[in-house]
Structures are given as structure tokens and as C-alpha cells.
Coordinates of C-alpha atoms and ligand atoms in Angstrom, one line a residue:
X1 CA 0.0 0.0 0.0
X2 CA 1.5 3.2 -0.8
X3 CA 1.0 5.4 2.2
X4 CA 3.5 6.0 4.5
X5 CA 2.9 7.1 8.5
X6 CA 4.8 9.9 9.6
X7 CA 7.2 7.7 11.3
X8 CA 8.1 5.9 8.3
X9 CA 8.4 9.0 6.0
X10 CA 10.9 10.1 9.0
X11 CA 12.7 7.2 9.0
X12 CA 12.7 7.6 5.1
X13 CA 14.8 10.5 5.7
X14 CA 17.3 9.3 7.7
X15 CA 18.0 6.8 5.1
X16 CA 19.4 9.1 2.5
X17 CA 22.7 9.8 2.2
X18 CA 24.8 12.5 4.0
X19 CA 23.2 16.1 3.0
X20 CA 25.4 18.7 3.1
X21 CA 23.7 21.6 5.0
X22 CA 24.8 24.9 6.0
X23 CA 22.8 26.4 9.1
X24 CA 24.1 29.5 11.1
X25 CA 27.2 28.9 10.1
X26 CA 27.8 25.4 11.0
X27 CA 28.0 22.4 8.6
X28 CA 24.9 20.3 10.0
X29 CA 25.7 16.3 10.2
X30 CA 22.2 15.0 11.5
X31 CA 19.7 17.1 9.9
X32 CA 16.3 15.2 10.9
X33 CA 17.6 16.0 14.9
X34 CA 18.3 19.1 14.5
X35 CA 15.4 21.7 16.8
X36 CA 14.9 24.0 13.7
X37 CA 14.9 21.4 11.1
X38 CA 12.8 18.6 12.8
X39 CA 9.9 21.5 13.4
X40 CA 9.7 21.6 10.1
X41 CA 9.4 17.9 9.5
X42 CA 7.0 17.9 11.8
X43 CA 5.1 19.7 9.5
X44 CA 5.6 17.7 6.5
X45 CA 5.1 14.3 8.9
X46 CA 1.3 16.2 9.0
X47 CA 0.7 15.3 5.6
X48 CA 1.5 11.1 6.1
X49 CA -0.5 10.8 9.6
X50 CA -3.4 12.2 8.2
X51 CA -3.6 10.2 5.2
X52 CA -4.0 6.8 7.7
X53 CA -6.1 8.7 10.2
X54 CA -10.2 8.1 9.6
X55 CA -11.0 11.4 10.3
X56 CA -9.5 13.2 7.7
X57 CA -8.5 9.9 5.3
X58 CA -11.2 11.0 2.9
X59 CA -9.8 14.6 2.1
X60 CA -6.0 12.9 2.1
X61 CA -6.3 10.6 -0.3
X62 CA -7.4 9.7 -4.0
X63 CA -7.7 7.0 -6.1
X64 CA -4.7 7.2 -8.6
X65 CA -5.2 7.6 -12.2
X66 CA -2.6 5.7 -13.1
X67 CA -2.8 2.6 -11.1
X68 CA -6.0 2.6 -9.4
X69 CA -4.3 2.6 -5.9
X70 CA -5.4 4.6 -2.8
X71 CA -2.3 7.4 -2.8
X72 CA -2.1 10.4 -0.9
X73 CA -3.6 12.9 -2.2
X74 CA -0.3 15.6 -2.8
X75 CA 1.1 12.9 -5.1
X76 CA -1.9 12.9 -7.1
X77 CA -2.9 14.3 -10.6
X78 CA -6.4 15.5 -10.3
X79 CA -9.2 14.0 -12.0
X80 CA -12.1 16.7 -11.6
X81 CA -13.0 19.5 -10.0
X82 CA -14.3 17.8 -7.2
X83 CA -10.4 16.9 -6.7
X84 CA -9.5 20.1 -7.3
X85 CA -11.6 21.2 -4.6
X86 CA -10.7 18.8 -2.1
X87 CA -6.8 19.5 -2.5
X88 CA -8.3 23.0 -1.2
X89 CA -10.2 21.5 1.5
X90 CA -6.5 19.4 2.4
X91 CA -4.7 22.2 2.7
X92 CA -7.3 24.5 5.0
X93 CA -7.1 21.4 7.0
X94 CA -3.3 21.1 7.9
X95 CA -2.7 24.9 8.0
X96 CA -5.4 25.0 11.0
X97 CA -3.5 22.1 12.3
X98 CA 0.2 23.2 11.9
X99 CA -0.3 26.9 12.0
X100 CA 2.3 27.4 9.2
X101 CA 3.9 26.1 5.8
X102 CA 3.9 22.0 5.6
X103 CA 5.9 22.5 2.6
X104 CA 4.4 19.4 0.5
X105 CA 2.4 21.3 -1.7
X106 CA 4.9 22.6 -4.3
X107 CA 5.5 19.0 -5.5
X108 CA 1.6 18.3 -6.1
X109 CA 1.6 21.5 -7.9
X110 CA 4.3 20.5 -9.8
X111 CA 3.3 17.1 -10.9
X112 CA 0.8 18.4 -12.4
X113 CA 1.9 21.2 -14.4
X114 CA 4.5 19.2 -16.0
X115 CA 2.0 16.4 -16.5
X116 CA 0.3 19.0 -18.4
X117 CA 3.4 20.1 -20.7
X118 CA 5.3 16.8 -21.3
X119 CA 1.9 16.5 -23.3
X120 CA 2.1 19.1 -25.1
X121 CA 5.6 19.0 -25.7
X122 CA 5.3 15.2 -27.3
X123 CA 2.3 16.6 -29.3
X124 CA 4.7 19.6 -31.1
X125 CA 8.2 17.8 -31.0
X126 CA 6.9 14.4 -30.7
X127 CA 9.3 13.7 -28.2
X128 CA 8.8 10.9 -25.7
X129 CA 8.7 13.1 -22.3
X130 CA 5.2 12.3 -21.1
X131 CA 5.6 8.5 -21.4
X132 CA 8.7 9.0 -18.9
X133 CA 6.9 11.7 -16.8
X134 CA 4.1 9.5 -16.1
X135 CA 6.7 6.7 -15.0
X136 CA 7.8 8.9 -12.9
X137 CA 4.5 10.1 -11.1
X138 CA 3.6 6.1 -10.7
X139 CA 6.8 5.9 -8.7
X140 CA 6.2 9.0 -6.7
X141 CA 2.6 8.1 -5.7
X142 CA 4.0 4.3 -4.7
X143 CA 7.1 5.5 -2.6
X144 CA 4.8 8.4 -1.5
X145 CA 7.5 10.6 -1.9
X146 CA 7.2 14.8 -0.7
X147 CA 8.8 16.6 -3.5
X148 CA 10.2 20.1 -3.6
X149 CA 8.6 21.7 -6.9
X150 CA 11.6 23.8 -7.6
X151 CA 11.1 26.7 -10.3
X152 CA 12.3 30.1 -8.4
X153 CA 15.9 31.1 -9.8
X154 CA 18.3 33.6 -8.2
X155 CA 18.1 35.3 -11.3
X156 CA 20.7 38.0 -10.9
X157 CA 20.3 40.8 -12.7
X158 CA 16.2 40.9 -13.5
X159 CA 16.4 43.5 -16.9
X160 CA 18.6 40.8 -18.4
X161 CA 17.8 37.3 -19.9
X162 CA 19.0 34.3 -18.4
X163 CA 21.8 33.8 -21.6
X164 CA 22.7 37.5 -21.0
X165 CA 23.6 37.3 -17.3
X166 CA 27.1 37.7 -16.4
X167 CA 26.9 34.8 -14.2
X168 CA 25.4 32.0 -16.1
X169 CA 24.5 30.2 -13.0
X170 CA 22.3 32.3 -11.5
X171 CA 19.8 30.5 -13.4
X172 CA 19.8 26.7 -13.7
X173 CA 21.0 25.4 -16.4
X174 CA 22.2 22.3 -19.0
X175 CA 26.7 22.4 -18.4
X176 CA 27.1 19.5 -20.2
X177 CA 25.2 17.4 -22.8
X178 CA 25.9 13.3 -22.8
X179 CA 24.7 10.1 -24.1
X180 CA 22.9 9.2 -20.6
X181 CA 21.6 12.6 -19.5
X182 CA 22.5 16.1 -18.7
X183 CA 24.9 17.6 -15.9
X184 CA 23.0 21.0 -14.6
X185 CA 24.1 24.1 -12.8
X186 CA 22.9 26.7 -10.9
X187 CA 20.9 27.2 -7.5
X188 CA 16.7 27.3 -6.9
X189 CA 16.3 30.6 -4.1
X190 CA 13.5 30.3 -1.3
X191 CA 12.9 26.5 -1.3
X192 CA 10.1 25.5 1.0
X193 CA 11.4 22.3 2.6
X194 CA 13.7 21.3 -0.3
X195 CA 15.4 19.5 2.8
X196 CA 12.9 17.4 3.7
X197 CA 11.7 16.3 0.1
X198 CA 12.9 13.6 -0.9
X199 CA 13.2 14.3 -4.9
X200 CA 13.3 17.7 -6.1
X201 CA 11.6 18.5 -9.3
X202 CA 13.2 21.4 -11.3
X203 CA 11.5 24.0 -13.7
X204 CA 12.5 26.6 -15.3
X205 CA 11.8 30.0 -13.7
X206 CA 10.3 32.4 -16.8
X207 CA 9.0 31.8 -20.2
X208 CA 12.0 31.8 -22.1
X209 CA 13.6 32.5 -25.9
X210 CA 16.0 30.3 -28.3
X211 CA 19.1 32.0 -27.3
X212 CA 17.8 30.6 -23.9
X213 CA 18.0 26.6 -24.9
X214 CA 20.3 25.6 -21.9
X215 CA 17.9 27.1 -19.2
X216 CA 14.9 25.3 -20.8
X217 CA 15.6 22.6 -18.2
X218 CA 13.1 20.6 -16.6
X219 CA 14.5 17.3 -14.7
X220 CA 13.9 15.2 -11.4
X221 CA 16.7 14.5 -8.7
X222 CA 16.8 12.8 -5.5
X223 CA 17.4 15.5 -2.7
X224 CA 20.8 13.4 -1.7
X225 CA 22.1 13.4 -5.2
X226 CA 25.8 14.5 -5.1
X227 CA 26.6 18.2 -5.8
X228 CA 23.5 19.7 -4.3
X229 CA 24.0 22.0 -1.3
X230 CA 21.3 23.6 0.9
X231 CA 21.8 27.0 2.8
X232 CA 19.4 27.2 5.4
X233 CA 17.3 29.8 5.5
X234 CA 17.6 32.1 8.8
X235 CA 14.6 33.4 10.0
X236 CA 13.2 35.8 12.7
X237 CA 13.5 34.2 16.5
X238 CA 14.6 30.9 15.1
X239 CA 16.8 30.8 17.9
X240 CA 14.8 30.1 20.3
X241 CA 13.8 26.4 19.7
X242 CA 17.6 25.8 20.9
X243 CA 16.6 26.8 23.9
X244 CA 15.4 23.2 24.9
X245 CA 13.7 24.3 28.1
X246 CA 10.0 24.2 28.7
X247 CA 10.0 28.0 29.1
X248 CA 12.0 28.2 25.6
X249 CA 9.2 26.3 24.4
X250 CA 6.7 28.9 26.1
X251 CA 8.9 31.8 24.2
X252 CA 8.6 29.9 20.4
X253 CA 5.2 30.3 20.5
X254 CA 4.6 27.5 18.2
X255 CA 7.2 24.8 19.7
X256 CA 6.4 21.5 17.6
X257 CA 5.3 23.2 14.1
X258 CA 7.9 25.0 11.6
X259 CA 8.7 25.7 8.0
X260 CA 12.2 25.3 6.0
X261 CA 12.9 27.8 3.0
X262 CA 16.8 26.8 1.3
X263 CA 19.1 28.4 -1.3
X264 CA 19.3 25.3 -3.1
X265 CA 22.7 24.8 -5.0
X266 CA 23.6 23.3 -7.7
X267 CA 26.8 22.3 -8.7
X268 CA 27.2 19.9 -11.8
X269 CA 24.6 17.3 -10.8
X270 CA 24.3 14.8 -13.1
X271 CA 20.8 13.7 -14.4
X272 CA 20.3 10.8 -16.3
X273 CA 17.5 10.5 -19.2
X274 CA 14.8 8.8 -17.8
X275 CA 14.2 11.9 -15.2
X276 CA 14.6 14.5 -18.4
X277 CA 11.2 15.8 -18.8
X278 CA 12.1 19.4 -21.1
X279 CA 15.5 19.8 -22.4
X280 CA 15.3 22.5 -24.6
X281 CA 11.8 23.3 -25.9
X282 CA 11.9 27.0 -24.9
X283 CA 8.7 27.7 -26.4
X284 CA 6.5 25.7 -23.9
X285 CA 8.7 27.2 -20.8
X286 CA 5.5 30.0 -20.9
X287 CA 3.2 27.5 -20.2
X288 CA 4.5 25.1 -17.8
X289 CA 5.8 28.1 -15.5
X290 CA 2.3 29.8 -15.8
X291 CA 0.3 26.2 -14.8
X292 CA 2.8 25.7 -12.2
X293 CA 1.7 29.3 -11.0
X294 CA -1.7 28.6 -11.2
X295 CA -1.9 25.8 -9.3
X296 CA 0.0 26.8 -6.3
X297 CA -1.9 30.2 -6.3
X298 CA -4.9 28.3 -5.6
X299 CA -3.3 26.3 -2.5
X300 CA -2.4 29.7 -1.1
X301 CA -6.1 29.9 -1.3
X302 CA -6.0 26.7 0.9
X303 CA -3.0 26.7 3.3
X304 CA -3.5 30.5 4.0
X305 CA -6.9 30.1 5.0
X306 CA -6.4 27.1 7.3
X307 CA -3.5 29.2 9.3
X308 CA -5.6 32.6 9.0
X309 CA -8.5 30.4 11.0
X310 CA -5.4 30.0 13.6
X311 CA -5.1 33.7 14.0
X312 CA -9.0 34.3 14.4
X313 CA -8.8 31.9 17.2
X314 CA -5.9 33.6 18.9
X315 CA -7.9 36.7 18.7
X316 CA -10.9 35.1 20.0
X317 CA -8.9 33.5 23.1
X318 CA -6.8 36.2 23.5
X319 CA -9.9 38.7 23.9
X320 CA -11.5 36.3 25.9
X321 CA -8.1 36.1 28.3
X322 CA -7.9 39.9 28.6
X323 CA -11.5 39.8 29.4
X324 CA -12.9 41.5 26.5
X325 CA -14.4 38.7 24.3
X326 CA -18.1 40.6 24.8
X327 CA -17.1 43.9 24.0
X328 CA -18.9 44.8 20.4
X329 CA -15.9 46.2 18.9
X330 CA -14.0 43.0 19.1
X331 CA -17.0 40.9 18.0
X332 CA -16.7 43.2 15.1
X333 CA -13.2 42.5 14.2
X334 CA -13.8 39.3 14.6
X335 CA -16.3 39.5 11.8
X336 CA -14.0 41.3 9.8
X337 CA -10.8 38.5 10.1
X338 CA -13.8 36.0 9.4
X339 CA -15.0 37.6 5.8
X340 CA -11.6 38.4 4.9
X341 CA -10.4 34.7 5.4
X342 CA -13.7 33.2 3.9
X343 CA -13.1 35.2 1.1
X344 CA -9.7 34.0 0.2
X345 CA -11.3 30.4 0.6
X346 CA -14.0 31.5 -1.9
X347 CA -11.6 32.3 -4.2
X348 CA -9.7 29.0 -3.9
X349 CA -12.5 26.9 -4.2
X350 CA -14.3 29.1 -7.1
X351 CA -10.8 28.5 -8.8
X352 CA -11.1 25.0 -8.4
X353 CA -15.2 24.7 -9.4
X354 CA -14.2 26.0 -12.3
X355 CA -11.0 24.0 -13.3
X356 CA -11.4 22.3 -16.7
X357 CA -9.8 18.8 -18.3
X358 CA -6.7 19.5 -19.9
X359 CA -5.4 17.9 -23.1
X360 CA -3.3 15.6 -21.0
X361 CA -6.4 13.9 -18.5
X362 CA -5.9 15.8 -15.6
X363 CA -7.6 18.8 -13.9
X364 CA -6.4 22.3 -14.1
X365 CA -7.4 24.9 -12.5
X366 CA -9.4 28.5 -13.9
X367 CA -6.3 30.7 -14.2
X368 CA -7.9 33.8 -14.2
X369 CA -9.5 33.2 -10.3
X370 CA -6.4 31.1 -9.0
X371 CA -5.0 34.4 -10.3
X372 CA -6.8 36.7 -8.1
X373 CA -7.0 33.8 -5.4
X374 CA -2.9 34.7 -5.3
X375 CA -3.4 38.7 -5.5
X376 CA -6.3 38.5 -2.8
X377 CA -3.9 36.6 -0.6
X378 CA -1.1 39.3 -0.9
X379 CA -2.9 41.5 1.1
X380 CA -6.2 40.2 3.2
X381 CA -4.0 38.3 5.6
X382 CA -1.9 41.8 6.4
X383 CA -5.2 43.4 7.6
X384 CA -6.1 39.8 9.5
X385 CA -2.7 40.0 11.2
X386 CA -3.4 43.8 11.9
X387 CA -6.5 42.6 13.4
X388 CA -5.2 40.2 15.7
X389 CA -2.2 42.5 17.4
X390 CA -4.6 45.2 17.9
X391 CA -6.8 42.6 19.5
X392 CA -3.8 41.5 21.4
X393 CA -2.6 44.4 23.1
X394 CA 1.1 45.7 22.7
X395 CA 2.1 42.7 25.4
X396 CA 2.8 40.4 22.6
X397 CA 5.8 42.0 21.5
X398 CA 6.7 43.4 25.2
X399 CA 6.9 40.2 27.2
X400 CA 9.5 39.5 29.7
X401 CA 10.7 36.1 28.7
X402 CA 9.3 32.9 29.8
X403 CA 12.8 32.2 31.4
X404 CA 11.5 35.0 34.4
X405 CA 8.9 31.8 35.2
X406 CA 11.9 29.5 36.3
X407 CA 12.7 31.6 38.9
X408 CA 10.0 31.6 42.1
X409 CA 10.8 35.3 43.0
X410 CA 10.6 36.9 39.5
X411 CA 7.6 34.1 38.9
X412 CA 5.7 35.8 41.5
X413 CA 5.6 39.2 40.2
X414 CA 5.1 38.1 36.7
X415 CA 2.0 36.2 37.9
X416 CA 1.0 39.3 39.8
X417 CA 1.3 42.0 37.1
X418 CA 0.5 40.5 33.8
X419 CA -2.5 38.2 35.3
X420 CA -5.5 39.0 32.6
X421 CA -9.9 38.1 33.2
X422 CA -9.9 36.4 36.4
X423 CA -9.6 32.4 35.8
X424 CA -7.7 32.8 33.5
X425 CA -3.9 31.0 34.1
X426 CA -1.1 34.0 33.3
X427 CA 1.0 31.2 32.0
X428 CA -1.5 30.8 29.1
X429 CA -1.9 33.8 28.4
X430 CA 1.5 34.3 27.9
X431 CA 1.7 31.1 25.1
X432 CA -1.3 32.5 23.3
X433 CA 0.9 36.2 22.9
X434 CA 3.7 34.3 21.9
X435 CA 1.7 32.5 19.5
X436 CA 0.6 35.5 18.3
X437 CA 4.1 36.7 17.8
X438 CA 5.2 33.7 16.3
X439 CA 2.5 34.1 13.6
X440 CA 2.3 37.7 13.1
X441 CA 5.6 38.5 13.8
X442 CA 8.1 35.4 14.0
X443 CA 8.6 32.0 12.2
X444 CA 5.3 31.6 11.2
X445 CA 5.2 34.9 9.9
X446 CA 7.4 33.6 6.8
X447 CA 4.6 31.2 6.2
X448 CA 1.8 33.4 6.9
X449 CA 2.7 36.9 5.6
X450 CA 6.3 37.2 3.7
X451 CA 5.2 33.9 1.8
X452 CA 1.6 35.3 1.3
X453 CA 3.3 38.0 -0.6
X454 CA 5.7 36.4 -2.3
X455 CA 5.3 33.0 -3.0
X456 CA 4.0 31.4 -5.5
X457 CA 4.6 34.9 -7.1
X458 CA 4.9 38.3 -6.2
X459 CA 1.8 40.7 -6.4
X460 CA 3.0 41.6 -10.1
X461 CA 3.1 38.6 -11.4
X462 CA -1.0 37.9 -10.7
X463 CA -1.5 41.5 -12.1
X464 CA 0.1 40.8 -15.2
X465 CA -1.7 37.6 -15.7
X466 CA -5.1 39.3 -14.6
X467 CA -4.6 42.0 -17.1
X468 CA -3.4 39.5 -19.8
X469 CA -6.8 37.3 -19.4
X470 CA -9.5 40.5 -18.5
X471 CA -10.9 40.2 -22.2
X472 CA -10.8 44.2 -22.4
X473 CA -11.7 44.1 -26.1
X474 CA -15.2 41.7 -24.9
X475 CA -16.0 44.2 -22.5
X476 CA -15.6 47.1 -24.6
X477 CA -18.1 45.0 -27.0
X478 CA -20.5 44.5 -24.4
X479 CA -20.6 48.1 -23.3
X480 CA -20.9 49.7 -27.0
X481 CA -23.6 47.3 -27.4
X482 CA -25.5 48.5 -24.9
X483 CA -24.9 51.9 -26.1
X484 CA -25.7 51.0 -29.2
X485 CA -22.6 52.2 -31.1
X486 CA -21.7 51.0 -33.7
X487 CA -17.8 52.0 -35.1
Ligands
LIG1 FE1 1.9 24.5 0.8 FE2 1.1 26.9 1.5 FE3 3.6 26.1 2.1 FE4 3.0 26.7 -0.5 S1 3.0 28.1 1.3 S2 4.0 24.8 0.3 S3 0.8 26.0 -0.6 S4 1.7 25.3 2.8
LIG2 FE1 4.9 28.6 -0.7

């Protein structure tokens, strides 16, 4: 049966061989032990317990296309909108229950955009890519693998072209040209848990021209292959899960639950044939970037939700420990976090309603509403977040540290003075702020507000794509009908 429990997709880690890892400055030998690292498997190990649990099995799973097995559902390539929807429904479901990014989604999302384009490539070069493709989506949905759907380049100076850069590496690309395969260069910047994937899956970054034939590059590796390097990405108050006491647990805010983003390096990495899937064919770059775009703009209409239900509840409790859960004004704001989020959910599920068959078999999403799913996302969970810390009070960012709890004498006054509605323990009132933090402010933050700005594109990139498919010269038509001009 291809489902793995979160234990086994652990163990699966530890099985690779050696990664090499850079992490504040030290080279890091046991990754899967490591405080900042395991959070963030954690995460992942979300995604494989669920599958197996009967509470949630239906939303995790799917029948595959390909083999008729029950797989989980992030290795699957979707066979209707109801599919569509559900993936939607999935990822609500583990950001409510992780509170940040579980990092599995990029690899769904890619699946199925180069399912899509292998297609299309056979049917204009008639090359043999989608046979091999589909090989290789049989054997990720059996060894149930997480996959790091890696498209972003560095890309180094942004007016010039990837073939004009002055360092060709700052985009991925073809260094050598053999028999059995390719050897590629470069790096993939901001890789959500490229770590703990166990393939990576690598697009090119931007639709691309002829002169660009060595970028058009799109090829599977395993994460341990040699000449891949990660550089950990730091972020804010990551520190404080070394601090192993219960207190620095208090302090993270969300102690068991992270995310991983890498600078993913690539240095001659050799890829045989088999895992080719583009190698060349710049012309169809365009469209495999833009339905790898689309589909992970509608997770963010997913994942973002499911943590932005998080953040209503801290506002509820926290209102409720400060003893003001009655006052109008909060129930009002309350309202407001609750429209704002449902909206974003609207827009991922009308996205997914309204997903049509591609050429290939599978699903694909409207690209016009993941669009503005994506561009929706970029700024409703800012005003949720600004919600929540007014709600909160200015305490969540002025705490004494949990440490002052260790100690009886400094215990006593902080029980005293920052006590909130009576009842009400201080010491959980002090997790909820630094939940709070965490998510508005810290880790979670990445996941929650950097990455609902940036990933899966920045806000320009929906507004180019929601001008490019408005239908201006329709519109005009409808209005000069009404008008009843005629030109
Ligand atoms: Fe999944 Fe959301 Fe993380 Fe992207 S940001 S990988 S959609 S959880
Ligand atoms: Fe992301």
C-alpha cells in the first residue's frame, strides 16, 4: 500500500545519504535531529499521519489515475474539480492544524503542471517526455514521496535574460550534454522544505527564448544526489527552539510546528535520461511556469486560510483572556478577520469549481480566479494579522521572557502583574501572545505573511496575468452594445 505514517516517512529521511547543510554557520551532520529542522518535518510528517487517520483519510487521499491505488492525495494528478476542490479542502485542514507552511504542496503542484506540458511537448516535437513523466509520477505516488517543486531562480540581474547574465549560474541550467543525460548548474532561491523532500523537481523560472536553450531545463533529482548544497534559511527568533527548556518552548510560540525555505545549490549534478522531462523546448517554458503558478496560487487559497482560522482563534482566546471577548468592537473584528479569510477560501474553491480537463487527462485549475485567489492573498492576511495584534494588546511583542517563570521570586511578580480576566492562568496567556508573535511577527510569519506575498509569485506577477486574461476588447463590445454604437 503506498501510504507512509509519519514515522516511516521520517525514517525515510534518515535513510538518504549524507546532505550537506549549511545552518548559522555550522555544517549540520544529523539534519532530521536538529530543533529548527525537525519542526519543520513535523510539519511535513502532518501530511502522512493524516492520510491513515479516519477522520481526515477521505480529504487525504485519492484513487490514482494511473494505477487505481489509494495514494495520498499531494502525489496525485487530479481528475475533476471535485479533486481540485478537495486539494483545497486538504490544505485549509493542515494549516489549522500546523499553523504554518507543511511544505508538501509545491510537488503536487508541480506534478501536475508538467504532466500537463510533457503532453504538449510530445504533441509539437513528438518527443517521448510524457511517457517518462508518467513513470515517474507512478513511482512517486508508490514510494509516497514529498517533492520540492523547484522553479524560483536567483536570477541576478532581473532586466537581463537568463543567456545574458554575467553569471550563467544564476539561473539553472544544461553544463554538459551526454549520451545518458545532462549535468546542470545553478541554485533554486527560497525553497520551501527542499530538505525534507525527498526528490526535487526542477522547472524553469520564466518563459524563455531560443538563445535561452540551456535554461529550458526541466529534470527530477533525488534531494541526496551529489553536488547539491542547501543554505538554510535564517529566520526571525529561530533561535529560540535551541533553547530546549519548557520555558523556551513557552517563548517559540509554536514549539512542535515550523517551515524550512533553502538556497538550493547546484553544482554539476548529473541527471540521467529517464528523469529529463524538457530539455530545450523554450517555447513551452511559458506554459508550464504559468500552470505551475496557477496551481499553487490556488493552494495559497487553501493553506493561507487554514492558518488565518489560527489567528482568528488567537484573537478570539486572547480577547477572551484579557477579558474583552463581549465587547462589540471585538466581536466586530472578529467579523472582519472571518469575511476576509472566507473570502480567500471562496476564491480558492471558485478557482477549483471551475478547473477544466486538460489535453493531458488531468484537472487544471481557472487561471484567471487562482489568479486573483494569489493577488487576494497578498494583502487580506496583512489586515487579518493587523487585526489580531490590535486585539492582542502591545504585550505580545513586550513580554518578559518565559525564562523569568523558572525563577520563584521573578515568577511571583510576573504572575501578579501580567495576570488578565480572572480564571484565567497568566501562563496561558503568555503562550497565546507568543503565538501570536510567532505568527504575526516570528517563524510563522514567513509562512503566513512574507510567503503570502511572495510565493508562488509576487503581487506583479498575478496582475500581469489578470490584465493579460481580462478580455478588455469583450468588455468594450458588451458596453458599445448596450450603447448601441456602432464604429
Ligand atoms: Fe503549501 Fe502553502 Fe507552504 Fe505553499 S506556502 S508549500 S501552498 S503550505
Ligand atoms: Fe509557498
Amino acid at each position: 500500500m503506498p501510504l507512509m505514517t509519519g514515522k516511516e516517512y521520517r525514517d525515510s529521511l534518515r535513510k538518504r545519504k549524507p546532505l550537506t547543510i549549511f545552518l548559522h554557520g555550522e555544517k549540520i551532520e544529523n539534519p532530521t535531529e536538529h530543533p529548527i529542522i525537525k519542526a519543520s518535518i513535523n510539519s511535513v510528517a502532518l501530511t502522512y499521519d493524516f492520510a491513515s487517520d479516519p477522520q481526515y483519510r477521505d480529504v487525504m487521499t485519492a484513487k490514482s489515475s494511473l494505477t487505481g491505488n489509494t495514494i495520498n492525495r499531494f502525489c496525485h494528478l487530479h481528475q475533476s474539480t471535485d479533486d481540485l476542490q478537495n486539494k483545497v479542502r486538504m490544505l485549509r485542514l493542515l494549516g489549522q492544524k500546523c499553523g504554518t507552511c507543511f511544505q508538501r504542496c509545491v510537488g503536487m503542484d508541480a506534478l501536475n503542471a508538467v504532466f500537463i506540458t510533457t503532453y504538449e511537448i510530445d504533441q509539437t516535437h513528438g518527443t517521448d517526455y510524457h511517457d517518462r513523466f508518467t513513470e515517474y509520477v507512478k513511482l512517486a505516488e508508490k514510494k509516497d514521496w514529498t517533492i520540492d517543486g523547484a522553479m524560483t531562480d536567483p536570477k541576478g540581474d532581473r532586466s537581463k535574460r537568463p543567456s545574458e547574465q554575467r553569471d550563467p549560474d544564476v539561473y539553472v541550467h544544461v553544463v554538459e550534454r551526454r549520451k545518458d543525460g545532462v549535468v546542470i548548474r545553478g541554485a533554486k532561491a527560497h525553497q520551501t522544505g527542499a530538505i525534507n523532500s525527498h526528490e526535487h523537481l526542477i522547472m524553469p523560472t520564466a518563459s524563455l527564448q531560443s538563445e535561452d536553450r540551456d535554461y529550458a531545463i526541466c529534470c527530477a533529482v533525488p534531494s541526496d544526489s551529489p553536488g547539491i548544497t542547501y543554505y538554510y534559511g535564517r529566520q526571525s527568533s529561530d533561535m529560540r527552539r535551541l533553547d530546549e527548556s519548557t520555558e523556551g518552548d513557552i517563548d517559540c510560540g509554536n514549539p512542535i510546528y515550523g517551515g524550512q525555505e533553502c538556497l538550493v545549490v547546484y553544482d554539476n549534478v548529473f541527471v540521467p535520461n529517464d528523469r529529463i522531462f524538457m530539455n530545450g523546448e523554450t517555447e513551452l517554458c511559458g506554459r508550464l511556469v504559468e500552470s505551475f503558478a496557477a496551481y499553487h496560487r490556488q493552494s495559497y487559497g487553501g493553506c493561507k486560510v487554514g492558518v488565518g482560522d489560527v489567528l482568528i482563534g488567537a484573537a478570539a482566546t486572547i480577547a477572551e483572556y484579557n477579558g474583552v471577548l463581549q465587547a462589540s468592537h471585538i466581536r466586530e473584528k472578529l467579523t472582519e478577520m472571518t469575511h476576509l479569510n472566507e473570502t480567500l477560501y471562496s476564491c480558492g474553491m471558485a478557482c477549483s469549481a471551475c478547473g477544466t480537463k486538460t489535453p493531458a487527462g488531468n484537472y487544471l485549475v481557472d487561471i484567471l480566479l487562482a489568479n486573483v485567489c494569489k493577488q487576494n492573498v497578498t494583502r487580506f492576511p496583512f489586515e487579518i494579522a493587523r487585526i489580531l495584534q490590535d486585539i492582542a494588546g502591545g504585550l505580545f511583542v513586550t513580554c518578559p521572557s518565559a525564562r523569568e517563570l523558572r525563577n520563584p521570586q521573578t515568577r511571583k511578580v510576573i504572575e501578579k502583574y501580567l495576570a488578565g480576566a480572572e480564571g484565567v492562568d497568566t501562563v496561558n496567556r503568555i503562550k497565546m501572545l507568543r503565538l501570536i508573535e510567532n505568527l504575526t511577527l516570528g517563524r510563522a510569519a514567513v509562512g503566513y505573511l512574507a510567503e503570502s506575498m511572495h510565493g508562488a509569485g509576487s503581487p506583479q506577477a498575478q496582475r500581469i496575468m489578470i490584465h493579460r486574461l481580462s478580455n478588455i476588447e469583450e468588455k468594450k463590445k458588451m458596453a458599445k452594445q448596450l450603447a448601441q454604437i456602432e464604429e
